[in-house]
Every structure is written in C-alpha cells, then in structure tokens.
C-alpha cells in the first residue's frame, strides 16, 4: 500500500488543522504508511522508464537485509560540523533548529525557488528502503531509511537539458555548529555532488526518516541524501540547497584531500585509500574478534548501477 500525496487534501478532509502546520506530525503519518508499503509498487512505477526496465522487482530495497540495531546507527555518527567524535554528535546536533526548514532549488531548472520543506514533502510518496551503507573509513551498517527518490523531486522542478551535475549544500550555522567556526579541517558549508544520471537513478533517495521514525538530527535531519553504492561522505546531511549545474562543482572532501576522496567515491574493493585498504569492512555491532567481511563492488548494488560507469577507468575516476 502506498500513500499518494500528489494532491493536497480538500479542506473538508482535514480533521486536524495541525496536520499541515506540524511537520513532525505530518511525517509520522507518512512514515507509518511507508513502513507498510511493499517494495514492489515503486519498481512497477519506474518500469515506465525504459532505462530502468532491467531492474528486478524489489531491487531497490533488500527486505532480507537485517538492519543494524537503531541505537548503534543513532549514536555512532559522522557530523563534522559538530564534532570529530562519533559519539558526541548525538547530543550536540540537537542544537540545530530544523523546523521551519526551506530548500532552495537553483540553477539549470525551469522552476527554481525557495520551497518550504512541507510543501515539497506533501507531493512525494514515502518509501522504506533498507540499504547497506559503507563509510570510506571502513565501517558499514544496514539502515532502513524512509524517504523518496531524489529523481522524483527533481522532475517536479523540471531540469533543463543543460543540467549535467547536481550539487547539495548543508546549512551554514556556525553559532550552533562549532566545527564551522574554523576552516582548518574542512571548507564550509559541506558540499557534495552527483552526475545528473546518478542523481536520477532510482536507488538515490532523499531521506526524512529511518527505523520508521523521523530522522534524528545527528543523522542529518530534516533532509539528507542517501546514495547506497557510494562511500558515506557523499550522503550529505541537513541539505538546504540543491543546484543543477552545467559543470562539476568543487566538493568538500575532494577539495580537502583530492588524492584520497574522489568525486565519484563508488565503493570499490580494488581501489585502495592511500592510507588504508578498502578490500574489507567492519559491520557496526560485530564483536571485536569477528573477522572483517569482504567489501562488495558498488557496495553490492552493481547489478543496478554498473552501467552508469561502463567504459570508465575506475582507478582514475575513483
Ligand atoms: N554531511 C555533513 N553535512 N557533514 C558530515 O560531516 N559526514 C559524512 C556523511 N554526511 C557528514 C555528512 C560521512 S563521512 C558519513 S560516513 C555519513 O554522513 C555518516 O552518516 P551517519 O552519521 O548518519 O551514519
């Protein structure tokens, strides 16, 4: 079962006027429905697009994966705007005001603008996507995200044919984000980007929730990107701007260490990080002496995404 939110409810059906004014409440309703939705319907909808016709039903979310315990995912985060410590962002990130929130959509689109987040979310169908997630540092987890394909949002603003890249920017709030008060580590705001075909790929989602609940602030509330076949640093948190571009933009990690963090950042066990091996990974929650497991090419999503990179030298475009 899917909730269709394309049309706003007529006033007569609004039983609780708060519904439209309280994003958390609105999301809770949408998330509950998404949890019940099967993974099959969205795939069927996408089959209309010839490009993705080869995807088997259910290819977008593997319901057989066992999610990592929620407490681990919520208490072991990377959020450099707050801290370098993976345990402390849980508490520090609570200082970020996330409601109200607006998303600016700019650049090569028919309908640029600054949109209240609620207005954008009301037009989206929420889905649960259980994805593997792999950090470039070598740890991995399985997360049941709740969100919607980025491509569905982009279609509503009508990208121009000149749009070849999509960039994402995290909010700049140095007064509550202590990491942003110095540029010694990274250049703020945090910026990430995708090629337009990567952005339109149905596996690429914008998440607003996880584990059937609203996204915790430390995990990137109110809106974050999730690109499951790429290293986690591409999955940028607390997005306030999406810009469609003719040329590839400068991205934060690539700028800070171009030889370590490439633009593509596809999970690849055969291309090593200069300071450590990428051929194996540690699953969050594994016991200390559990052997590391082998890293999968494209984090296990090769069947769906390898065609995006056919003919490319992945050692050069890492
Ligand atoms: N987005 C912002 N704005 N700031 C960050 O520090 N860290 C990235 C990515 N997105 C980061 C970010 C990195 S390195 C990873 S591995 C993932 O978020 C971690 O997501 P999680 O903390 O929800 O597990």
Coordinates of N, CA and C in Angstrom, one line a residue, residues 143-317:
X143 N 20.7 0.2 7.0 CA 19.8 1.1 7.6 C 18.4 1.1 6.9
X144 N 17.3 1.0 7.6 CA 16.0 1.2 6.9 C 15.6 2.6 6.9
X145 N 16.0 3.3 5.8 CA 15.7 4.7 5.6 C 14.2 4.8 5.2
X146 N 13.7 6.0 5.4 CA 12.4 6.3 4.9 C 12.6 7.6 4.1
X147 N 12.1 7.6 2.8 CA 12.3 8.8 2.0 C 11.7 8.6 0.6
X148 N 12.3 9.3 -0.3 CA 11.7 9.2 -1.7 C 12.8 9.5 -2.7
X149 N 12.6 9.0 -3.9 CA 13.7 9.1 -4.9 C 14.0 10.6 -5.2
X150 N 15.3 11.0 -5.1 CA 15.6 12.3 -5.5 C 15.1 12.7 -6.9
X151 N 15.2 11.7 -7.8 CA 14.7 12.0 -9.2 C 13.3 12.5 -9.2
X152 N 12.4 12.0 -8.3 CA 11.0 12.4 -8.3 C 10.9 13.9 -7.9
X153 N 11.8 14.3 -7.0 CA 11.7 15.7 -6.6 C 12.3 16.6 -7.8
X154 N 13.4 16.1 -8.4 CA 14.0 16.9 -9.5 C 13.0 17.0 -10.6
X155 N 12.2 16.0 -10.9 CA 11.2 16.1 -12.0 C 10.2 17.2 -11.7
X156 N 9.9 17.4 -10.5 CA 8.9 18.4 -10.2 C 9.4 19.9 -10.5
X157 N 10.7 20.0 -10.5 CA 11.2 21.4 -10.8 C 11.8 21.5 -12.2
X158 N 11.7 20.4 -13.0 CA 12.0 20.3 -14.4 C 13.4 20.8 -14.8
X159 N 14.4 19.8 -14.6 CA 15.7 20.2 -15.0 C 15.8 20.5 -16.5
X160 N 16.7 21.5 -16.8 CA 16.9 21.8 -18.2 C 17.8 20.8 -18.9
X161 N 17.9 20.8 -20.2 CA 18.8 19.8 -20.8 C 20.2 20.1 -20.6
X162 N 20.5 21.3 -20.1 CA 21.9 21.8 -19.9 C 22.4 21.3 -18.5
X163 N 21.5 20.7 -17.7 CA 21.9 20.3 -16.3 C 22.6 19.0 -16.4
X164 N 23.9 19.0 -16.0 CA 24.7 17.7 -16.1 C 25.2 17.3 -14.7
X165 N 25.1 18.1 -13.7 CA 25.5 17.8 -12.4 C 24.5 18.3 -11.4
X166 N 24.4 17.7 -10.2 CA 23.6 18.2 -9.1 C 24.4 18.4 -7.9
X167 N 24.4 19.6 -7.3 CA 25.2 19.8 -6.1 C 24.2 20.0 -4.9
X168 N 24.7 19.6 -3.7 CA 23.9 19.7 -2.5 C 24.7 20.5 -1.4
X169 N 24.1 21.3 -0.7 CA 24.8 22.1 0.3 C 24.1 21.9 1.7
X170 N 24.9 21.7 2.7 CA 24.5 21.7 4.1 C 24.3 23.1 4.7
X171 N 23.4 23.2 5.6 CA 23.1 24.5 6.2 C 24.4 25.1 6.9
X172 N 24.6 26.4 6.8 CA 25.7 27.0 7.5 C 25.2 27.7 8.7
X173 N 25.5 27.2 9.9 CA 25.0 27.8 11.2 C 26.1 27.7 12.2
X174 N 27.2 28.5 12.0 CA 28.3 28.4 12.9 C 28.0 28.6 14.4
X175 N 26.9 29.4 14.7 CA 26.5 29.7 16.1 C 26.1 28.4 16.8
X176 N 25.6 27.4 16.1 CA 25.2 26.1 16.7 C 26.1 25.0 16.2
X177 N 26.9 25.2 15.2 CA 27.7 24.1 14.6 C 29.2 24.5 14.9
X178 N 29.7 24.1 16.0 CA 31.1 24.6 16.4 C 32.1 24.3 15.3
X179 N 32.0 23.1 14.7 CA 33.0 22.8 13.7 C 33.1 23.8 12.5
X180 N 32.0 24.5 12.3 CA 32.0 25.5 11.2 C 32.8 26.8 11.6
X181 N 33.2 26.9 12.8 CA 33.9 28.2 13.2 C 35.3 28.2 12.8
X182 N 35.8 27.1 12.3 CA 37.2 27.1 11.8 C 37.2 26.3 10.5
X183 N 38.0 26.8 9.6 CA 38.2 26.1 8.3 C 39.4 25.2 8.3
X184 N 40.0 25.0 9.4 CA 41.2 24.2 9.5 C 41.0 22.8 9.0
X185 N 39.8 22.2 9.2 CA 39.6 20.8 8.8 C 39.0 20.8 7.4
X186 N 37.8 21.4 7.3 CA 37.1 21.4 6.0 C 36.6 22.8 5.7
X187 N 36.3 23.0 4.4 CA 35.9 24.3 3.9 C 34.3 24.2 4.0
X188 N 33.7 25.1 4.8 CA 32.3 25.1 4.9 C 31.6 26.1 4.0
X189 N 30.3 25.9 3.7 CA 29.5 24.7 4.1 C 29.9 23.4 3.3
X190 N 29.5 22.3 3.9 CA 29.7 21.0 3.3 C 29.0 20.9 2.0
X191 N 29.7 20.5 0.9 CA 29.0 20.4 -0.4 C 29.3 19.1 -1.0
X192 N 28.3 18.5 -1.5 CA 28.5 17.2 -2.3 C 27.8 17.3 -3.6
X193 N 28.1 16.4 -4.5 CA 27.5 16.5 -5.9 C 27.5 15.1 -6.5
X194 N 26.6 15.0 -7.5 CA 26.4 13.8 -8.3 C 26.3 14.2 -9.8
X195 N 26.6 13.3 -10.6 CA 26.3 13.5 -12.0 C 24.8 13.4 -12.1
X196 N 24.2 14.0 -13.2 CA 22.7 14.0 -13.2 C 22.2 12.6 -13.3
X197 N 22.8 11.7 -14.1 CA 22.3 10.3 -14.2 C 22.4 9.6 -12.9
X198 N 23.4 9.9 -12.1 CA 23.4 9.3 -10.7 C 22.3 9.8 -9.8
X199 N 22.1 11.1 -10.0 CA 21.0 11.8 -9.2 C 19.6 11.2 -9.6
X200 N 19.4 10.9 -10.8 CA 18.1 10.5 -11.3 C 18.0 8.9 -11.1
X201 N 19.0 8.3 -10.7 CA 18.9 6.8 -10.5 C 17.9 6.5 -9.4
X202 N 17.1 5.5 -9.6 CA 16.0 5.3 -8.6 C 16.6 4.8 -7.2
X203 N 17.8 4.4 -7.1 CA 18.3 4.0 -5.8 C 18.7 5.2 -5.0
X204 N 18.9 6.4 -5.6 CA 19.3 7.6 -4.9 C 18.1 8.2 -4.3
X205 N 18.1 8.3 -3.0 CA 17.0 8.9 -2.3 C 17.3 10.1 -1.4
X206 N 16.3 10.9 -1.1 CA 16.4 11.9 0.0 C 15.7 11.3 1.1
X207 N 16.4 11.2 2.3 CA 15.7 10.5 3.5 C 15.2 11.6 4.4
X208 N 14.1 11.3 5.0 CA 13.5 12.2 6.0 C 13.2 11.4 7.3
X209 N 13.5 10.1 7.2 CA 13.3 9.2 8.4 C 14.2 8.0 8.3
X210 N 14.2 7.2 9.4 CA 14.8 5.9 9.5 C 14.2 5.1 10.6
X211 N 14.2 3.8 10.5 CA 13.6 2.9 11.5 C 12.1 3.4 11.8
X212 N 11.4 3.8 10.7 CA 10.0 4.1 10.8 C 9.7 5.4 11.6
X213 N 10.8 6.2 11.9 CA 10.5 7.4 12.7 C 11.2 8.6 11.9
X214 N 10.9 9.7 12.4 CA 11.6 10.9 11.9 C 13.1 10.8 12.0
X215 N 13.8 11.3 11.0 CA 15.3 11.3 11.0 C 15.8 12.0 12.2
X216 N 16.7 11.4 13.0 CA 17.3 12.1 14.1 C 18.2 13.2 13.6
X217 N 18.4 14.2 14.4 CA 19.2 15.4 14.0 C 20.7 14.9 13.7
X218 N 21.2 14.0 14.5 CA 22.6 13.6 14.3 C 22.8 12.8 13.0
X219 N 21.7 12.3 12.5 CA 21.8 11.5 11.2 C 21.4 12.4 10.0
X220 N 21.2 13.7 10.2 CA 21.0 14.6 9.1 C 19.7 15.2 8.9
X221 N 18.8 15.2 9.9 CA 17.5 15.8 9.8 C 17.7 17.3 9.4
X222 N 16.7 17.8 8.7 CA 15.4 17.2 8.3 C 15.5 16.4 7.0
X223 N 16.6 16.6 6.2 CA 16.7 16.0 4.9 C 18.1 15.7 4.5
X224 N 18.4 14.5 4.2 CA 19.7 14.1 3.8 C 19.7 13.2 2.5
X225 N 20.8 13.2 1.9 CA 20.9 12.3 0.7 C 21.4 11.0 1.1
X226 N 20.9 9.9 0.4 CA 21.5 8.6 0.6 C 21.7 8.0 -0.8
X227 N 23.0 7.7 -1.0 CA 23.5 7.1 -2.3 C 24.2 5.8 -1.9
X228 N 23.4 4.6 -1.9 CA 24.0 3.4 -1.2 C 25.2 2.8 -1.9
X229 N 25.5 3.1 -3.2 CA 26.6 2.4 -3.8 C 27.9 3.3 -3.7
X230 N 27.8 4.4 -3.0 CA 29.0 5.3 -2.8 C 29.4 5.4 -1.4
X231 N 30.6 5.7 -1.1 CA 31.1 5.9 0.2 C 30.2 7.0 0.9
X232 N 30.0 6.8 2.3 CA 29.1 7.5 3.0 C 29.2 9.1 3.0
X233 N 30.5 9.5 2.7 CA 30.6 11.0 2.7 C 29.8 11.7 1.6
X234 N 29.4 10.9 0.6 CA 28.6 11.5 -0.5 C 27.2 11.8 0.1
X235 N 26.8 11.1 1.1 CA 25.4 11.2 1.6 C 25.3 12.3 2.6
X236 N 25.2 13.5 2.0 CA 25.3 14.8 2.8 C 24.0 15.0 3.6
X237 N 24.3 15.6 4.8 CA 23.2 15.8 5.8 C 22.6 17.3 5.7
X238 N 21.5 17.4 6.4 CA 20.9 18.8 6.6 C 21.0 19.7 5.4
X239 N 20.4 19.2 4.3 CA 20.5 19.9 3.0 C 19.6 21.1 2.9
X240 N 20.2 22.3 2.6 CA 19.3 23.5 2.4 C 19.3 23.9 0.9
X241 N 20.2 23.4 0.1 CA 20.2 23.8 -1.3 C 20.6 22.7 -2.2
X242 N 19.8 22.6 -3.3 CA 20.1 21.7 -4.4 C 20.3 22.5 -5.7
X243 N 21.4 22.4 -6.3 CA 21.6 23.2 -7.5 C 22.0 22.3 -8.7
X244 N 21.3 22.6 -9.8 CA 21.6 21.9 -11.0 C 22.6 22.7 -11.9
X245 N 23.6 22.0 -12.3 CA 24.8 22.7 -12.9 C 25.2 22.2 -14.2
X246 N 25.8 23.0 -15.0 CA 26.4 22.6 -16.3 C 27.7 21.9 -16.1
X247 N 28.5 22.3 -15.1 CA 29.8 21.7 -14.8 C 29.9 21.2 -13.4
X248 N 30.9 20.2 -13.3 CA 31.1 19.6 -11.9 C 31.5 20.6 -10.9
X249 N 30.9 20.7 -9.8 CA 31.3 21.7 -8.8 C 32.5 21.2 -7.9
X250 N 33.1 22.1 -7.2 CA 34.1 21.7 -6.2 C 33.3 21.0 -5.0
X251 N 33.7 19.9 -4.5 CA 33.1 19.2 -3.4 C 34.0 19.2 -2.2
X252 N 33.4 19.2 -1.0 CA 34.2 19.4 0.2 C 35.4 18.5 0.4
X253 N 35.1 17.2 0.4 CA 36.2 16.2 0.7 C 37.2 16.2 -0.4
X254 N 36.7 16.3 -1.6 CA 37.6 16.3 -2.8 C 38.6 17.4 -2.7
X255 N 38.1 18.6 -2.2 CA 38.9 19.8 -2.1 C 39.9 19.6 -1.0
X256 N 39.5 19.0 0.1 CA 40.4 18.8 1.3 C 41.5 17.8 1.0
X257 N 41.2 16.7 0.3 CA 42.3 15.7 0.0 C 41.9 15.0 -1.3
X258 N 42.3 15.7 -2.4 CA 41.9 15.1 -3.7 C 42.5 13.8 -4.0
X259 N 43.6 13.4 -3.5 CA 44.2 12.1 -3.7 C 43.5 11.0 -2.9
X260 N 42.7 11.4 -1.9 CA 42.1 10.4 -1.0 C 40.6 10.3 -1.3
X261 N 39.9 11.4 -1.7 CA 38.5 11.3 -1.8 C 38.1 11.9 -3.2
X262 N 37.8 11.0 -4.1 CA 37.5 11.4 -5.5 C 36.0 11.9 -5.6
X263 N 35.7 12.4 -6.7 CA 34.4 12.9 -7.0 C 33.4 11.8 -7.0
X264 N 33.8 10.6 -7.6 CA 32.8 9.5 -7.7 C 32.6 8.8 -6.4
X265 N 33.7 8.4 -5.7 CA 33.6 7.7 -4.4 C 32.7 6.5 -4.5
X266 N 32.7 5.7 -5.6 CA 32.0 4.5 -5.6 C 32.7 3.5 -4.7
X267 N 31.9 2.7 -4.0 CA 32.5 1.7 -3.1 C 33.2 0.7 -4.1
X268 N 34.5 0.5 -3.8 CA 35.3 -0.4 -4.7 C 36.4 -1.0 -4.0
X269 N 36.3 -2.4 -3.8 CA 37.4 -3.1 -3.0 C 38.7 -3.1 -3.7
X270 N 38.8 -2.8 -5.0 CA 40.1 -2.9 -5.7 C 40.8 -1.6 -5.8
X271 N 40.2 -0.5 -5.4 CA 40.9 0.8 -5.4 C 41.1 1.2 -3.9
X272 N 42.3 1.2 -3.5 CA 42.6 1.4 -2.1 C 42.7 2.9 -1.7
X273 N 42.3 3.2 -0.5 CA 42.5 4.5 0.0 C 44.1 4.6 0.3
X274 N 44.7 5.8 0.0 CA 46.2 5.8 0.2 C 46.6 5.4 1.6
X275 N 45.8 5.6 2.6 CA 46.2 5.3 4.0 C 45.7 4.0 4.5
X276 N 44.7 3.3 3.9 CA 44.2 2.0 4.3 C 43.6 1.2 3.2
X277 N 43.3 0.0 3.5 CA 42.8 -0.9 2.4 C 41.2 -0.7 2.4
X278 N 40.7 -0.8 1.2 CA 39.2 -0.8 1.1 C 38.6 -2.2 0.8
X279 N 39.5 -3.2 0.9 CA 39.1 -4.6 0.4 C 38.2 -5.2 1.5
X280 N 38.2 -4.8 2.7 CA 37.3 -5.4 3.7 C 36.7 -4.3 4.6
X281 N 35.7 -4.7 5.4 CA 34.9 -3.7 6.2 C 34.4 -4.3 7.5
X282 N 34.1 -3.5 8.4 CA 33.6 -4.0 9.7 C 32.2 -3.5 9.9
X283 N 31.3 -4.5 10.1 CA 29.9 -4.2 10.3 C 29.7 -3.7 11.7
X284 N 29.0 -2.5 11.8 CA 28.7 -2.0 13.1 C 28.0 -3.0 14.0
X285 N 28.4 -3.2 15.2 CA 27.7 -4.2 16.0 C 28.4 -5.5 16.1
X286 N 29.3 -5.8 15.1 CA 30.1 -7.0 15.2 C 31.0 -7.0 16.4
X287 N 31.2 -8.2 17.0 CA 32.1 -8.3 18.1 C 33.5 -8.0 17.7
X288 N 34.3 -7.6 18.6 CA 35.7 -7.2 18.4 C 36.4 -8.2 17.5
X289 N 36.3 -9.5 17.8 CA 37.1 -10.5 17.1 C 36.4 -11.1 15.9
X290 N 35.2 -10.6 15.5 CA 34.5 -11.1 14.3 C 35.4 -10.7 13.1
X291 N 35.7 -11.6 12.3 CA 36.6 -11.2 11.1 C 35.9 -10.2 10.3
X292 N 36.6 -9.3 9.7 CA 36.1 -8.3 8.8 C 35.5 -9.0 7.6
X293 N 34.5 -8.4 6.9 CA 34.0 -9.1 5.7 C 34.5 -8.4 4.5
X294 N 34.3 -9.1 3.4 CA 34.8 -8.6 2.1 C 33.9 -7.4 1.7
X295 N 34.5 -6.3 1.2 CA 33.8 -5.2 0.6 C 33.2 -5.6 -0.7
X296 N 32.0 -5.3 -1.0 CA 31.4 -5.6 -2.3 C 31.5 -4.4 -3.3
X297 N 31.8 -4.8 -4.5 CA 31.9 -3.7 -5.6 C 30.5 -3.0 -5.6
X298 N 30.6 -1.7 -5.7 CA 29.4 -0.8 -5.6 C 28.6 -1.1 -4.4
X299 N 29.2 -1.6 -3.4 CA 28.5 -1.9 -2.1 C 27.4 -2.9 -2.3
X300 N 27.5 -3.8 -3.3 CA 26.5 -4.8 -3.6 C 25.4 -4.3 -4.5
X301 N 25.5 -3.1 -5.1 CA 24.5 -2.6 -6.0 C 24.9 -2.6 -7.5
X302 N 25.9 -3.4 -7.8 CA 26.5 -3.4 -9.1 C 25.5 -3.7 -10.2
X303 N 24.6 -4.6 -9.9 CA 23.6 -5.0 -10.9 C 22.8 -3.8 -11.4
X304 N 22.5 -2.9 -10.4 CA 21.7 -1.8 -10.7 C 22.5 -0.6 -11.2
X305 N 23.7 -0.4 -10.8 CA 24.4 0.8 -11.2 C 25.7 0.7 -12.1
X306 N 26.2 -0.5 -12.3 CA 27.4 -0.6 -13.0 C 27.4 0.0 -14.4
X307 N 26.2 0.0 -15.0 CA 26.0 0.6 -16.4 C 26.3 2.1 -16.4
X308 N 26.2 2.7 -15.2 CA 26.4 4.2 -15.2 C 27.9 4.5 -15.5
X309 N 28.8 3.5 -15.3 CA 30.2 3.7 -15.3 C 30.9 2.9 -16.4
X310 N 30.1 2.3 -17.3 CA 30.7 1.5 -18.3 C 31.7 2.3 -19.2
X311 N 32.8 1.6 -19.4 CA 33.9 2.3 -20.2 C 34.7 3.2 -19.4
X312 N 34.4 3.5 -18.1 CA 35.2 4.4 -17.3 C 36.4 3.7 -16.6
X313 N 37.5 4.3 -16.5 CA 38.6 3.8 -15.8 C 38.4 4.1 -14.3
X314 N 38.0 3.1 -13.5 CA 37.6 3.4 -12.1 C 38.8 3.7 -11.2
X315 N 40.0 3.4 -11.7 CA 41.2 3.8 -10.9 C 41.4 5.3 -11.1
X316 N 41.1 5.8 -12.2 CA 41.3 7.3 -12.4 C 40.1 8.1 -11.9
X317 N 38.9 7.6 -12.1 CA 37.7 8.2 -11.7 C 37.2 7.5 -10.4

